[in-house]
Short mmCIF file of C-alpha atoms (C1' of nucleotides) in Angstrom, two decimals:
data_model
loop_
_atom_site.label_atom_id
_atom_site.label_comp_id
_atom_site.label_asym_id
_atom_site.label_seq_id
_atom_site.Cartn_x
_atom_site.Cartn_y
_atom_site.Cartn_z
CA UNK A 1 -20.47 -7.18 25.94
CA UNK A 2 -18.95 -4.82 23.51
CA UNK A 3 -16.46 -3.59 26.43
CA UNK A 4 -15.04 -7.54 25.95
CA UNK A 5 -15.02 -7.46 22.65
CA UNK A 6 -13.43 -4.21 22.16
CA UNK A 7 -10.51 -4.94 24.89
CA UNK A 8 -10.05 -8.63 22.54
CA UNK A 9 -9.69 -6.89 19.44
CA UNK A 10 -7.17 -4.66 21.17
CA UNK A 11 -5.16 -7.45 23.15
CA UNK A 12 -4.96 -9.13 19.63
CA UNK A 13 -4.20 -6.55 17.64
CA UNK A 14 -1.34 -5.83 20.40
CA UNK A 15 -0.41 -9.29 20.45
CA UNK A 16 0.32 -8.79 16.12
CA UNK A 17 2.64 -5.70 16.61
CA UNK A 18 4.60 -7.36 18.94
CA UNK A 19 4.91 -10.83 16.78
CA UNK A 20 5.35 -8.73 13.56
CA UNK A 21 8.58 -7.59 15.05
CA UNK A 22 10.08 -11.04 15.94
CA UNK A 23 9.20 -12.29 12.31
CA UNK A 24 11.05 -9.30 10.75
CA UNK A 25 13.75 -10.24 13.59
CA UNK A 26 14.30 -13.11 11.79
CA UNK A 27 13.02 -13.06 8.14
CA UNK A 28 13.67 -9.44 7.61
CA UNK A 29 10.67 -6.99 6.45
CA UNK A 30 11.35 -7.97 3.16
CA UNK A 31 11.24 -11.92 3.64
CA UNK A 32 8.51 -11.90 6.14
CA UNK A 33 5.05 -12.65 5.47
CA UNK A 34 1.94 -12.03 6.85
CA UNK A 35 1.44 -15.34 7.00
CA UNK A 36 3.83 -16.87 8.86
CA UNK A 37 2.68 -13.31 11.47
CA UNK A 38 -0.30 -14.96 10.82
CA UNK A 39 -0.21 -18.15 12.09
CA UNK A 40 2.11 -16.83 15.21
CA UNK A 41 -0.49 -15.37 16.39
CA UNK A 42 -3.04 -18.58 15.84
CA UNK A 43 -4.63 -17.10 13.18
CA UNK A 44 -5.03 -17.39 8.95
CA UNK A 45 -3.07 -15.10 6.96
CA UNK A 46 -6.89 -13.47 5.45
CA UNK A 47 -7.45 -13.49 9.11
CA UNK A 48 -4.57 -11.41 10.12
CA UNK A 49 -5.67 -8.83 7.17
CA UNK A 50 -9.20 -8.02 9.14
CA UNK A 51 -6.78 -6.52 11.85
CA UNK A 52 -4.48 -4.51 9.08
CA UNK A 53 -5.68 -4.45 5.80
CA UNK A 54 -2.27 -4.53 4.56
CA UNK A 55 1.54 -5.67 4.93
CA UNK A 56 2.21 -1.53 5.15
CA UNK A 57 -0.78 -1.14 7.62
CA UNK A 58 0.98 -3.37 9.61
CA UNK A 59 3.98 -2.17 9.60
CA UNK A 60 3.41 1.53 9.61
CA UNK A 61 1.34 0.42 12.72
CA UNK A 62 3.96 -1.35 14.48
CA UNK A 63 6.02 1.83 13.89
CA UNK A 64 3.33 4.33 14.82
CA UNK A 65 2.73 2.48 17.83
CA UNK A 66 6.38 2.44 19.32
CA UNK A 67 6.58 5.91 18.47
CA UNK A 68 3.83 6.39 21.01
CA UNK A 69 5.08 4.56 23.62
CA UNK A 70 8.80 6.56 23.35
CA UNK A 71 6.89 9.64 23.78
CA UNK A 72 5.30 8.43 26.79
CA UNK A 73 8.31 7.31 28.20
CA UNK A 74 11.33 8.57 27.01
CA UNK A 75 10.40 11.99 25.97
CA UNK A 76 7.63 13.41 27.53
CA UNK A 77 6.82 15.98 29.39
CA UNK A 78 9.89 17.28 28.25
CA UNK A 79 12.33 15.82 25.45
CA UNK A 80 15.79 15.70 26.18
CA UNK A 81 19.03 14.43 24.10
CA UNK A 82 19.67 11.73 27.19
CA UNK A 83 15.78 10.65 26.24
CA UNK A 84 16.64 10.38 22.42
CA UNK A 85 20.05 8.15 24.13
CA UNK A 86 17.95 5.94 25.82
CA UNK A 87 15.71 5.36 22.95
CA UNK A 88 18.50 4.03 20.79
CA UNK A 89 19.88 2.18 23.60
CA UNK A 90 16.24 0.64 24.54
CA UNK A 91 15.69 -0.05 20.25
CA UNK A 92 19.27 -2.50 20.76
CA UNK A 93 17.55 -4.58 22.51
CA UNK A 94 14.47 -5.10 19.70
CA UNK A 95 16.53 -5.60 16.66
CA UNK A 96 13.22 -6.57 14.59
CA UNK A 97 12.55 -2.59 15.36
CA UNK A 98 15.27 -1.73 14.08
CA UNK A 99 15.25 -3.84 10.99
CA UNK A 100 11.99 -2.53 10.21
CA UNK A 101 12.25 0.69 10.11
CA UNK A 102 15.77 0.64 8.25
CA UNK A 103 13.81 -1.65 5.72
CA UNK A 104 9.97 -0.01 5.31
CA UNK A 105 11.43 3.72 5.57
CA UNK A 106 14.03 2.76 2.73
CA UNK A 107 10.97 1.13 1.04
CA UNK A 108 8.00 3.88 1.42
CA UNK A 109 10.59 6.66 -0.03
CA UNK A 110 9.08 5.84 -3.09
CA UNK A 111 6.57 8.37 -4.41
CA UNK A 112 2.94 7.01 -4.28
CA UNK A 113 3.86 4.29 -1.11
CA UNK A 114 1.26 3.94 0.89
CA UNK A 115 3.15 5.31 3.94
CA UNK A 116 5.43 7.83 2.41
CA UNK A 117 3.68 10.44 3.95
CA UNK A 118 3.49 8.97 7.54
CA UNK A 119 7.38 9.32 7.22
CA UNK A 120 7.37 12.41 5.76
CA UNK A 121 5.59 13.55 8.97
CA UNK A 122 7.92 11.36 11.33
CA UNK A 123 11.20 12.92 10.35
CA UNK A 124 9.53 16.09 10.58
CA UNK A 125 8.67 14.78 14.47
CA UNK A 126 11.62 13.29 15.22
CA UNK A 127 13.88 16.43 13.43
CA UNK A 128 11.60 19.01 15.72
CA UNK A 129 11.56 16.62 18.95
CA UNK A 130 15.70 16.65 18.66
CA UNK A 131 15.92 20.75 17.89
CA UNK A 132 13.47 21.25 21.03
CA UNK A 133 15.87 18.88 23.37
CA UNK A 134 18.80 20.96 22.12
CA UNK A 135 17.05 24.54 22.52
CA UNK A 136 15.95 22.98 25.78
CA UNK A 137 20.07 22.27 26.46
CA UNK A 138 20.85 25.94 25.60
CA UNK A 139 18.21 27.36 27.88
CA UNK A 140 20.29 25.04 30.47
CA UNK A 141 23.51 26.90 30.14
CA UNK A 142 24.82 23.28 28.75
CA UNK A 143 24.92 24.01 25.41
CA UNK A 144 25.91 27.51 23.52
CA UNK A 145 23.32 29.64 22.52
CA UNK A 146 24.75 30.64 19.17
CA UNK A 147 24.02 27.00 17.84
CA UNK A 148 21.27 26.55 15.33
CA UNK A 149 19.28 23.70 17.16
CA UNK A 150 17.43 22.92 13.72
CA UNK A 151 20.61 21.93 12.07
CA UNK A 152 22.14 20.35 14.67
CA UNK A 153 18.83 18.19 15.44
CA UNK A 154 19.05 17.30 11.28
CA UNK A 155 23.05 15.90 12.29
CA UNK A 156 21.58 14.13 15.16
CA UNK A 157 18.56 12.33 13.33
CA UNK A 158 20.56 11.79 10.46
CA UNK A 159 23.54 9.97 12.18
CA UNK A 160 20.85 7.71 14.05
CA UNK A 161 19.90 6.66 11.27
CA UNK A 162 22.93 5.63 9.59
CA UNK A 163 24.02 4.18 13.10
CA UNK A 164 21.16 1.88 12.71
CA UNK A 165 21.51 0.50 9.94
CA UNK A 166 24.92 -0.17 10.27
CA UNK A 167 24.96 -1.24 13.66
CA UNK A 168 22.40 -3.78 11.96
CA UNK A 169 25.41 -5.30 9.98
CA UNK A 170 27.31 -4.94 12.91
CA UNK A 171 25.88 -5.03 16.29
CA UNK A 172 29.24 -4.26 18.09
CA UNK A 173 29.06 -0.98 16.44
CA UNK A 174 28.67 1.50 19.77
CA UNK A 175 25.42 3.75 18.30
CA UNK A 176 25.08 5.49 21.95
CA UNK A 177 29.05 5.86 22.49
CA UNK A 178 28.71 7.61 18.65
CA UNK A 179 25.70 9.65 19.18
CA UNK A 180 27.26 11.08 22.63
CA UNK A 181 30.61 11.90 21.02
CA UNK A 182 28.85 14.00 18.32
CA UNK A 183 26.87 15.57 21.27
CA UNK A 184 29.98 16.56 22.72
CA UNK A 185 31.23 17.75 19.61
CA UNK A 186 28.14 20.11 18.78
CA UNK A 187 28.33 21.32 22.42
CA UNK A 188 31.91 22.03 22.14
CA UNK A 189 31.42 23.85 18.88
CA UNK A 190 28.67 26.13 20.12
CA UNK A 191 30.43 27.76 22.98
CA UNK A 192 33.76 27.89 20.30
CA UNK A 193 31.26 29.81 17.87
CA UNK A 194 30.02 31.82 20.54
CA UNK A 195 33.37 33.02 21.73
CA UNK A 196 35.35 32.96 18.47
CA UNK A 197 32.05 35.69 16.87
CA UNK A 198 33.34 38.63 18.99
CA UNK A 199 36.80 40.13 17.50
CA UNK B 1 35.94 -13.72 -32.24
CA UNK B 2 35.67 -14.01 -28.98
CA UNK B 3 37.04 -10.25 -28.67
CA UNK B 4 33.90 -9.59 -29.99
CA UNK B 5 31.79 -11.69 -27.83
CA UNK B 6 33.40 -10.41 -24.50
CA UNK B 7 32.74 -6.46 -25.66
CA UNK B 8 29.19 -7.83 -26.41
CA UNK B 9 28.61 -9.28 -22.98
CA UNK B 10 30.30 -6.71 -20.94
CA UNK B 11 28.53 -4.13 -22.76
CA UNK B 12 25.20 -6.02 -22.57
CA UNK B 13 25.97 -6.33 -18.59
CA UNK B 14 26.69 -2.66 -18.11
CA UNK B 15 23.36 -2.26 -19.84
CA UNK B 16 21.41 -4.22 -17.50
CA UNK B 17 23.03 -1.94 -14.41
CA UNK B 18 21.84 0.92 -16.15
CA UNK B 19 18.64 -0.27 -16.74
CA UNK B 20 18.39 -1.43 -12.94
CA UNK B 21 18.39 1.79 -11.79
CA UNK B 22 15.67 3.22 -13.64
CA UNK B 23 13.58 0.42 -12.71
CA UNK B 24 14.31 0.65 -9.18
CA UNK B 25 13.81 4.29 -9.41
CA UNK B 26 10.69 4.02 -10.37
CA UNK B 27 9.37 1.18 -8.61
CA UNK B 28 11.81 0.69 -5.87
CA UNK B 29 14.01 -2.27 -5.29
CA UNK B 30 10.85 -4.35 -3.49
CA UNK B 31 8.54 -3.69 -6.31
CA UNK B 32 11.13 -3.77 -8.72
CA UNK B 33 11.10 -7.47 -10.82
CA UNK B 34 13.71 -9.19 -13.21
CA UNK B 35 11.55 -9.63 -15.63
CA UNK B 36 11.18 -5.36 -16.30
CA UNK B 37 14.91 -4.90 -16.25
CA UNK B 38 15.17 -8.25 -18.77
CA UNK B 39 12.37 -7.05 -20.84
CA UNK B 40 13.65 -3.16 -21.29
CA UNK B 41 17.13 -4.16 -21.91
CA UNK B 42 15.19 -7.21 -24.44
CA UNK B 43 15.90 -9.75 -23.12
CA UNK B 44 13.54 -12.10 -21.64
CA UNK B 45 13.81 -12.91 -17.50
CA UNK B 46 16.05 -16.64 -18.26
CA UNK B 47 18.28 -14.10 -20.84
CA UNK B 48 18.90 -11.96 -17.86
CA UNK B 49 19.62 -14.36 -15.56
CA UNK B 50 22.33 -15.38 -17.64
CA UNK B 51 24.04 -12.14 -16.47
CA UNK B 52 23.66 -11.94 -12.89
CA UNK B 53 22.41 -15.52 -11.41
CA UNK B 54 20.06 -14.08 -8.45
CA UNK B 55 18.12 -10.49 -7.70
CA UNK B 56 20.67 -9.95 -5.23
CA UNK B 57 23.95 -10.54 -6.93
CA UNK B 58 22.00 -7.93 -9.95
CA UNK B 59 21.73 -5.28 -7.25
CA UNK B 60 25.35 -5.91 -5.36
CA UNK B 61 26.95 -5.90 -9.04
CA UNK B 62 25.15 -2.46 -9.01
CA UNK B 63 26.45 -1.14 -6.10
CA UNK B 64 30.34 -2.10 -6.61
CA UNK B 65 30.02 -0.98 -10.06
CA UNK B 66 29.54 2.04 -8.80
CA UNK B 67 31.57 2.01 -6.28
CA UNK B 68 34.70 1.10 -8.69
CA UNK B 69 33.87 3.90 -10.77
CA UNK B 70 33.49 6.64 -7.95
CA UNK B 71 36.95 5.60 -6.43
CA UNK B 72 38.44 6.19 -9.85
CA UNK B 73 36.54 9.46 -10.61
CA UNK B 74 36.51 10.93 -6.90
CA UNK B 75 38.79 9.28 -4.57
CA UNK B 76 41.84 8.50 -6.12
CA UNK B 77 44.57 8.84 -5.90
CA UNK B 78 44.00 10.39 -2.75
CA UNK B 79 40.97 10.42 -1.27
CA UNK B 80 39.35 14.26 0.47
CA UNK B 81 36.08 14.74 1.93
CA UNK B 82 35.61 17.41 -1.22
CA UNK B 83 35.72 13.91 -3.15
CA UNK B 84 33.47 12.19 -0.77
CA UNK B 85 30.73 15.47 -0.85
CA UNK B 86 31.10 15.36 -4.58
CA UNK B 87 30.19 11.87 -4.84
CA UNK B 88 26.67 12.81 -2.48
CA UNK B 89 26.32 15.47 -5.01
CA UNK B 90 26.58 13.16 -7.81
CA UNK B 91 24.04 10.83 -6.23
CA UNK B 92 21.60 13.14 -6.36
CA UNK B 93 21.27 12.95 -10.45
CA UNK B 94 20.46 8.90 -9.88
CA UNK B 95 18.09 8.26 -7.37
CA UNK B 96 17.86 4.82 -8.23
CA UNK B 97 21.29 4.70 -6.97
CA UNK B 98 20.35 6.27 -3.84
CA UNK B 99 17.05 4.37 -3.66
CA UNK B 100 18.84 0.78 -4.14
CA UNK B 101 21.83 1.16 -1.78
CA UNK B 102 19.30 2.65 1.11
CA UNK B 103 16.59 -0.52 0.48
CA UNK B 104 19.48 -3.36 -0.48
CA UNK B 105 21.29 -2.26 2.42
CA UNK B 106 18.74 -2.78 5.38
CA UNK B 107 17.30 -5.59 3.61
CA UNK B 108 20.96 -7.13 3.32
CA UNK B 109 21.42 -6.27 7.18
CA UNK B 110 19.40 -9.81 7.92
CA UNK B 111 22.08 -12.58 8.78
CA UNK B 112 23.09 -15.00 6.20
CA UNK B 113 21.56 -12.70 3.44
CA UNK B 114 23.83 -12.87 0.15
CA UNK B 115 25.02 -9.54 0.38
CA UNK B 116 25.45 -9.29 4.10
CA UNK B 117 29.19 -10.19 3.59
CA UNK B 118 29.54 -7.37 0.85
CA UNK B 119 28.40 -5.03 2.93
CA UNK B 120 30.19 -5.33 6.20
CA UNK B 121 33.15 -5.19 3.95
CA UNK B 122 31.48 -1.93 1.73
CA UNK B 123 30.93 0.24 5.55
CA UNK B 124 34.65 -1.09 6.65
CA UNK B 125 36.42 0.31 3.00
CA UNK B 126 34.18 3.44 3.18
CA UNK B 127 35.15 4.28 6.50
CA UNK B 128 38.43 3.54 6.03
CA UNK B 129 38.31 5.48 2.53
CA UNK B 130 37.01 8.92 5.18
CA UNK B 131 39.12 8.28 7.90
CA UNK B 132 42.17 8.84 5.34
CA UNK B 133 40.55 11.69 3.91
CA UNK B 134 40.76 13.11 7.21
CA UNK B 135 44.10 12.79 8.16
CA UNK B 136 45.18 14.01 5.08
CA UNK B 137 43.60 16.90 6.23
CA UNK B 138 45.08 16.62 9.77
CA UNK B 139 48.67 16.61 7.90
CA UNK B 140 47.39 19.35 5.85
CA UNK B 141 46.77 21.48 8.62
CA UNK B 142 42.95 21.86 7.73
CA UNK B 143 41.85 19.51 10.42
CA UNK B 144 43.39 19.67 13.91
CA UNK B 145 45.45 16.79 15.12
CA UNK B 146 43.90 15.66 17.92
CA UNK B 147 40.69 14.47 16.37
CA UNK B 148 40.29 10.51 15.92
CA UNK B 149 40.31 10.18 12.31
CA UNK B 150 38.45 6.68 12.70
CA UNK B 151 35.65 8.34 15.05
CA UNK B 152 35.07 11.10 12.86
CA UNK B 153 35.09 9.45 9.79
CA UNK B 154 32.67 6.91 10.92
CA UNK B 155 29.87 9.91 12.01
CA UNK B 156 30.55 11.13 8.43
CA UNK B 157 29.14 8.11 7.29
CA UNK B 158 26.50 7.19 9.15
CA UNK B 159 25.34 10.99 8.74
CA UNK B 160 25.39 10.72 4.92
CA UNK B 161 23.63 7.38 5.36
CA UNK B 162 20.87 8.72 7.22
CA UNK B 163 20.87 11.76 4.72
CA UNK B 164 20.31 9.89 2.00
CA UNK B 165 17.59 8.15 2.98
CA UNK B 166 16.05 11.44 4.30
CA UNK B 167 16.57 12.92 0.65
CA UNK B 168 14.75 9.99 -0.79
CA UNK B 169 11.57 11.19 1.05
CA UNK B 170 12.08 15.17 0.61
CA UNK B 171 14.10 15.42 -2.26
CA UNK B 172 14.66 19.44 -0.74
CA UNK B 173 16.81 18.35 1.92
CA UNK B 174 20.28 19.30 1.25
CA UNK B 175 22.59 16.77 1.70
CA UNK B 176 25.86 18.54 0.90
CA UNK B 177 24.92 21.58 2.91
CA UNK B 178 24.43 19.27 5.87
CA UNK B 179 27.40 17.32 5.45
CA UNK B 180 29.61 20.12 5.04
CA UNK B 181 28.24 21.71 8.07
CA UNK B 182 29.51 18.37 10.15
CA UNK B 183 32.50 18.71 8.61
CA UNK B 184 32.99 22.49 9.59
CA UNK B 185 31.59 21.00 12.99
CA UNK B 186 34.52 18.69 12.97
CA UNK B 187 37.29 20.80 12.28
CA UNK B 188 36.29 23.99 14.50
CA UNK B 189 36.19 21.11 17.46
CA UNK B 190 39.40 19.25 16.63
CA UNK B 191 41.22 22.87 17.06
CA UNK B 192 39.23 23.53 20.34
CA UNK B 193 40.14 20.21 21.67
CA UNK B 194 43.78 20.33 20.93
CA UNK B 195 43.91 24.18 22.36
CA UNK B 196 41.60 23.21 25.39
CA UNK B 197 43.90 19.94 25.91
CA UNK B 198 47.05 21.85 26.89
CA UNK B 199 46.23 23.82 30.92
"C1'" DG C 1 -14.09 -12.35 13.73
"C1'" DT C 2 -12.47 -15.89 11.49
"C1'" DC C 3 -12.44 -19.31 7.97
"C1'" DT C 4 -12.16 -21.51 3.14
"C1'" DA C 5 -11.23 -20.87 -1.33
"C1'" DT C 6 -9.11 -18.64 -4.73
"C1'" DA C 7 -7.39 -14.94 -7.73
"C1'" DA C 8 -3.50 -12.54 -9.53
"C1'" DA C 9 1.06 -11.66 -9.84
"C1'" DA C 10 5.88 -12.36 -8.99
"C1'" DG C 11 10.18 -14.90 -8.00
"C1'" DG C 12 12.95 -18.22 -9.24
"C1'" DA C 13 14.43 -22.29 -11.77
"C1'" DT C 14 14.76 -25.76 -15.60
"C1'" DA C 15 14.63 -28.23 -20.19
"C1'" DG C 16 15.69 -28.06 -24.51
"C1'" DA C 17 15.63 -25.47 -29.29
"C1'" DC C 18 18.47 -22.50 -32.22
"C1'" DG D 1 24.00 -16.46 -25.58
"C1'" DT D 2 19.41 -16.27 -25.83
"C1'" DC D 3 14.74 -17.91 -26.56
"C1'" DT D 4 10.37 -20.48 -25.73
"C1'" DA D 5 7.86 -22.78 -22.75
"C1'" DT D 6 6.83 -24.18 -18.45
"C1'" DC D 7 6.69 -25.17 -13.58
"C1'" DC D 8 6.52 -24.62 -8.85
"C1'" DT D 9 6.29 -21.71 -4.92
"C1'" DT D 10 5.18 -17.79 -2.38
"C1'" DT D 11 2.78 -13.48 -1.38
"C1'" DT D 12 -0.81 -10.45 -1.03
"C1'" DA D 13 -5.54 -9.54 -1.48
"C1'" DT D 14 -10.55 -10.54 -2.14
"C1'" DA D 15 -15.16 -12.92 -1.96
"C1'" DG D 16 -18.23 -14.96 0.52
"C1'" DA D 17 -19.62 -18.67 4.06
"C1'" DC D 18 -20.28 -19.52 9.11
#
DNA sequence: GTCTATAAAAGGATAGAC
DNA sequence: GTCTATCCTTTTATAGAC
């Protein structure tokens, strides 16, 4: 039964993301190892890599994988700032997320990692997801139509980012309260420049 | 002389911060090892650690280093955000720097890490650092009054955080440009609010 | 698919010479 | 202050058996 099999290899390789992100909960991405993901998940650490061929597999996986499931629920049909909201609110509550992509995207910035290119693409998803919420916002009447929804998705992404890994240090920092008041700050600012462009 | 033999050693350990940088600009922090910093400064991986006991108190010696020096150069006596965007401009001639503070950070952001403590304290003494910069320009008249300092400051920051980490992977993204837009995003809102604020 | 065995390399630490 | 010489541990990755 290849059907069986199939659906086992998937299970397990389901059941890895999800353990790989309560080891880097705990170790870090830095400090964890694929064995101790490994054994979690009742296998050897040679036995994990017939899954993943390799720590950044893995992890690029994991990453790939959540990024999937946000655009299923969070985003799609249409993406929307409040969907981009509840994605950071939603990634509070899986820290080892969080930790790992602060950690492997700071890591595979180096030229020649072997996923420096899947986050070259990402931010390029994430940057045009964000500037097609806002555009979708202006359309709306609820934010000014003047505003260049490129740059103000590149704020947006940008602050996230730094919200995360500083709300990693510190998880009473408020990333959603943050993220809303520079929301209300772009939307103020666009009906200002709108106004304040005729004499 | 022990005159001598201080200058020696402090000029030996300003080597070896030097010398981190390239290394982890090249190889980034993960990949980078104490033995190529020891070796390209000559001295052999024990020698090093005769300097800096650990990895991580190497790369946090790093980091205040150059934080010491950029308060000197671009904050004081009074800290502006022009200080602040010229220090992002700076970074962008040593991407190690960049490269180190984005990877040591997250990694650090795991509890009881040896740098954890330094850099709670590093986000608290930036922020507080913008925050000033900001009323100054409040007093100033630049920046309207009604804008929280402490808010604003803080999206500063995690904006340049994120930024950097974006540059790291598409060394064409302009940080400054970006960061100067929030600012001009800042201070066109803190005049709408306290205009808007009064019926 | 999963294991055993093992390579290869790195991180960190120590002892003792000079 | 720095070296040589190790040592031990851990991590990732591979080869090949079952």
């Amino acid at each position: 039964m290849s059907r069986g099999a199939y659906a086992k290899g998937a299970v397990k390789r389901e059941e890895i993301l999800a353990v790989a992100l309560d080891v880097v909960a705990k170790s870090g991405c830095r400090k964890a190892t694929s064995r101790e993901i490994a054994e979690r998940v009742g296998l050897t650490q040679p036995g994990l890599m017939h899954y993943f061929g390799s720590r950044e597999e893995l992890y690029q996986e994991v990453l790939r994988a959540r990024d999937d499931s946000d655009l299923a629920e969070y985003y799609a049909p249409n993406p929307r700032f409040e969907g981009f909201l509840a994605v950071i609110r939603h990634n509070t509550e899986v820290p080892g997320l969080v930790q790992l992509y602060a950690e492997f995207a700071a890591e595979a910035s180096i030229a020649g990692h072997p996923a420096h290119e899947f986050f070259v693409q990402r931010y390029a998803w994430v940057r045009g997801l964000l500037a097609e919420a806002i555009r979708r916002a202006q359309e709306e009447g609820e934010m000014g139509p003047d505003l260049d929804a490129a740059e103000a998705a590149d704020l947006i992404v940008a602050a996230s980012d730094g919200l995360q890994v500083e709300w990693l240090h510190d998880p009473t920092v408020d990333m959603t309260r943050r993220l809303t008041r520079l929301w209300e700050l772009l939307r103020r600012s666009s009906w200002f420049e709108s106004t304040s462009g005729r004499p």
